[in-house]
Amino acid sequence: MELTMRNLLAGGKEVDRRDFLARADVLAACGMTVLISDYFQYYRLDGYLSWRTRERIAIVMGVPSVYELFRRKILCRPAGGILENFGRLFKNDLKIYVYPKQRHSERRN
């Protein structure tokens, strides 16, 4: 299991280290090995992990993170744009699992 510091730092706020480490402790208590990283591009995380294991790799992300995959600002970094980004991301038979974004309910008086 990988936990990234990058998303926590994106808001410009101080990271609640106790909360972050508690998440890692919960995963470790479930028998998972936990990697804490600062990978911003998922294909780099996949490359790092696939270099160290022959097991299948899956990334779990929320809908907002999927939106980030399509953002032009981020995807212009690879020379080939969005196609190169997704080619790099899925070259090692990566699986992506997406969990839904919860809608904010409107208050009714």
PDB file of C-alpha atoms in Angstrom:
ATOM      1  CA  MET A   1       0.000   0.000   0.000  1.00  0.00           C
ATOM      2  CA  GLU A   2       1.261   3.458  -0.876  1.00  0.00           C
ATOM      3  CA  LEU A   3       0.277   6.691   0.827  1.00  0.00           C
ATOM      4  CA  THR A   4       1.346   9.878  -0.864  1.00  0.00           C
ATOM      5  CA  MET A   5       2.212  13.087   0.906  1.00  0.00           C
ATOM      6  CA  ARG A   6       1.641  15.044  -2.313  1.00  0.00           C
ATOM      7  CA  ASN A   7      -2.157  15.228  -2.069  1.00  0.00           C
ATOM      8  CA  LEU A   8      -1.999  16.226   1.575  1.00  0.00           C
ATOM      9  CA  LEU A   9       0.378  19.080   0.786  1.00  0.00           C
ATOM     10  CA  ALA A  10      -1.626  20.310  -2.215  1.00  0.00           C
ATOM     11  CA  GLY A  11      -3.918  22.473  -0.095  1.00  0.00           C
ATOM     12  CA  GLY A  12      -0.971  24.464   1.221  1.00  0.00           C
ATOM     13  CA  LYS A  13      -1.920  23.559   4.774  1.00  0.00           C
ATOM     14  CA  GLU A  14       0.231  21.883   7.373  1.00  0.00           C
ATOM     15  CA  VAL A  15      -0.111  18.104   7.308  1.00  0.00           C
ATOM     16  CA  ASP A  16      -1.573  16.517  10.429  1.00  0.00           C
ATOM     17  CA  ARG A  17       1.258  14.039  10.882  1.00  0.00           C
ATOM     18  CA  ARG A  18      -0.516  12.085  13.608  1.00  0.00           C
ATOM     19  CA  ASP A  19      -3.531  11.501  11.353  1.00  0.00           C
ATOM     20  CA  PHE A  20      -1.327  10.567   8.407  1.00  0.00           C
ATOM     21  CA  LEU A  21       0.741   8.106  10.457  1.00  0.00           C
ATOM     22  CA  ALA A  22      -2.444   6.677  11.987  1.00  0.00           C
ATOM     23  CA  ARG A  23      -3.577   5.792   8.460  1.00  0.00           C
ATOM     24  CA  ALA A  24      -0.284   4.010   7.852  1.00  0.00           C
ATOM     25  CA  ASP A  25      -0.649   2.191  11.200  1.00  0.00           C
ATOM     26  CA  VAL A  26      -4.158   0.991  10.272  1.00  0.00           C
ATOM     27  CA  LEU A  27      -2.879  -0.426   6.982  1.00  0.00           C
ATOM     28  CA  ALA A  28       0.086  -2.056   8.734  1.00  0.00           C
ATOM     29  CA  ALA A  29      -2.255  -3.580  11.337  1.00  0.00           C
ATOM     30  CA  CYS A  30      -4.166  -5.163   8.436  1.00  0.00           C
ATOM     31  CA  GLY A  31      -0.947  -6.907   7.387  1.00  0.00           C
ATOM     32  CA  MET A  32      -0.065  -4.510   4.559  1.00  0.00           C
ATOM     33  CA  THR A  33       3.386  -3.165   3.818  1.00  0.00           C
ATOM     34  CA  VAL A  34       3.103   0.620   3.607  1.00  0.00           C
ATOM     35  CA  LEU A  35       5.169   2.861   1.339  1.00  0.00           C
ATOM     36  CA  ILE A  36       5.009   6.595   1.995  1.00  0.00           C
ATOM     37  CA  SER A  37       5.967   8.569  -1.102  1.00  0.00           C
ATOM     38  CA  ASP A  38       5.632  11.933  -2.759  1.00  0.00           C
ATOM     39  CA  TYR A  39       5.010  10.688  -6.300  1.00  0.00           C
ATOM     40  CA  PHE A  40       2.844  13.172  -8.159  1.00  0.00           C
ATOM     41  CA  GLN A  41       2.588  11.258 -11.438  1.00  0.00           C
ATOM     42  CA  TYR A  42       1.006   7.832 -11.165  1.00  0.00           C
ATOM     43  CA  TYR A  43       3.079   6.345 -13.983  1.00  0.00           C
ATOM     44  CA  ARG A  44       6.224   7.093 -11.958  1.00  0.00           C
ATOM     45  CA  LEU A  45       4.754   5.294  -8.958  1.00  0.00           C
ATOM     46  CA  ASP A  46       3.850   2.343 -11.192  1.00  0.00           C
ATOM     47  CA  GLY A  47       7.370   2.329 -12.638  1.00  0.00           C
ATOM     48  CA  TYR A  48       8.903   2.337  -9.170  1.00  0.00           C
ATOM     49  CA  LEU A  49       6.687  -0.496  -7.937  1.00  0.00           C
ATOM     50  CA  SER A  50       6.955  -2.631 -11.076  1.00  0.00           C
ATOM     51  CA  TRP A  51      10.736  -2.421 -10.850  1.00  0.00           C
ATOM     52  CA  ARG A  52      10.527  -4.059  -7.418  1.00  0.00           C
ATOM     53  CA  THR A  53       7.828  -6.699  -7.896  1.00  0.00           C
ATOM     54  CA  ARG A  54       6.418  -9.055 -10.482  1.00  0.00           C
ATOM     55  CA  GLU A  55       3.015  -9.002  -8.754  1.00  0.00           C
ATOM     56  CA  ARG A  56       0.121  -7.157 -10.329  1.00  0.00           C
ATOM     57  CA  ILE A  57      -0.141  -3.506  -9.331  1.00  0.00           C
ATOM     58  CA  ALA A  58      -3.389  -1.627  -8.729  1.00  0.00           C
ATOM     59  CA  ILE A  59      -3.950   1.995  -7.796  1.00  0.00           C
ATOM     60  CA  VAL A  60      -7.055   3.080  -5.891  1.00  0.00           C
ATOM     61  CA  MET A  61      -8.059   6.693  -6.376  1.00  0.00           C
ATOM     62  CA  GLY A  62     -11.038   8.953  -5.994  1.00  0.00           C
ATOM     63  CA  VAL A  63     -12.868  10.681  -8.814  1.00  0.00           C
ATOM     64  CA  PRO A  64     -11.002  13.975  -8.202  1.00  0.00           C
ATOM     65  CA  SER A  65      -7.700  12.167  -8.791  1.00  0.00           C
ATOM     66  CA  VAL A  66      -9.037  10.741 -12.056  1.00  0.00           C
ATOM     67  CA  TYR A  67      -9.935  14.294 -13.138  1.00  0.00           C
ATOM     68  CA  GLU A  68      -6.319  15.253 -12.432  1.00  0.00           C
ATOM     69  CA  LEU A  69      -5.159  12.622 -14.937  1.00  0.00           C
ATOM     70  CA  PHE A  70      -6.928  14.581 -17.672  1.00  0.00           C
ATOM     71  CA  ARG A  71      -5.812  18.058 -16.665  1.00  0.00           C
ATOM     72  CA  ARG A  72      -3.820  19.648 -19.454  1.00  0.00           C
ATOM     73  CA  LYS A  73      -1.415  21.448 -17.126  1.00  0.00           C
ATOM     74  CA  ILE A  74      -0.186  18.183 -15.653  1.00  0.00           C
ATOM     75  CA  LEU A  75      -0.281  16.144 -18.843  1.00  0.00           C
ATOM     76  CA  CYS A  76       1.737  18.575 -20.936  1.00  0.00           C
ATOM     77  CA  ARG A  77       4.894  17.582 -19.100  1.00  0.00           C
ATOM     78  CA  PRO A  78       5.420  14.386 -21.121  1.00  0.00           C
ATOM     79  CA  ALA A  79       6.280  15.314 -24.691  1.00  0.00           C
ATOM     80  CA  GLY A  80       3.457  13.152 -26.062  1.00  0.00           C
ATOM     81  CA  GLY A  81       0.754  14.751 -23.892  1.00  0.00           C
ATOM     82  CA  ILE A  82      -2.213  12.731 -22.698  1.00  0.00           C
ATOM     83  CA  LEU A  83      -1.515   9.723 -24.936  1.00  0.00           C
ATOM     84  CA  GLU A  84       2.035   9.367 -23.668  1.00  0.00           C
ATOM     85  CA  ASN A  85       0.882   9.818 -20.084  1.00  0.00           C
ATOM     86  CA  PHE A  86      -1.702   7.039 -20.347  1.00  0.00           C
ATOM     87  CA  GLY A  87       0.705   4.853 -22.331  1.00  0.00           C
ATOM     88  CA  ARG A  88       3.247   5.127 -19.532  1.00  0.00           C
ATOM     89  CA  LEU A  89       0.563   4.567 -16.914  1.00  0.00           C
ATOM     90  CA  PHE A  90      -0.810   1.342 -18.393  1.00  0.00           C
ATOM     91  CA  LYS A  91       2.337  -0.169 -19.921  1.00  0.00           C
ATOM     92  CA  ASN A  92       2.797  -2.636 -17.043  1.00  0.00           C
ATOM     93  CA  ASP A  93      -0.805  -3.925 -17.066  1.00  0.00           C
ATOM     94  CA  LEU A  94      -1.773  -1.580 -14.223  1.00  0.00           C
ATOM     95  CA  LYS A  95      -5.300  -1.710 -12.786  1.00  0.00           C
ATOM     96  CA  ILE A  96      -7.055   1.418 -11.556  1.00  0.00           C
ATOM     97  CA  TYR A  97      -9.947   1.239  -9.114  1.00  0.00           C
ATOM     98  CA  VAL A  98     -11.964   4.428  -8.681  1.00  0.00           C
ATOM     99  CA  TYR A  99     -14.155   5.191  -5.707  1.00  0.00           C
ATOM    100  CA  PRO A 100     -17.009   7.685  -6.113  1.00  0.00           C
ATOM    101  CA  LYS A 101     -17.087  11.258  -4.952  1.00  0.00           C
ATOM    102  CA  GLN A 102     -19.736  11.964  -2.363  1.00  0.00           C
ATOM    103  CA  ARG A 103     -22.139  14.720  -3.322  1.00  0.00           C
ATOM    104  CA  HIS A 104     -22.757  17.471  -0.829  1.00  0.00           C
ATOM    105  CA  SER A 105     -26.419  17.494   0.096  1.00  0.00           C
ATOM    106  CA  GLU A 106     -28.221  20.814   0.081  1.00  0.00           C
ATOM    107  CA  ARG A 107     -29.816  21.968   3.270  1.00  0.00           C
ATOM    108  CA  ARG A 108     -33.558  22.314   3.194  1.00  0.00           C
ATOM    109  CA  ASN A 109     -35.318  24.525   5.709  1.00  0.00           C
TER     110      ASN A 109
END
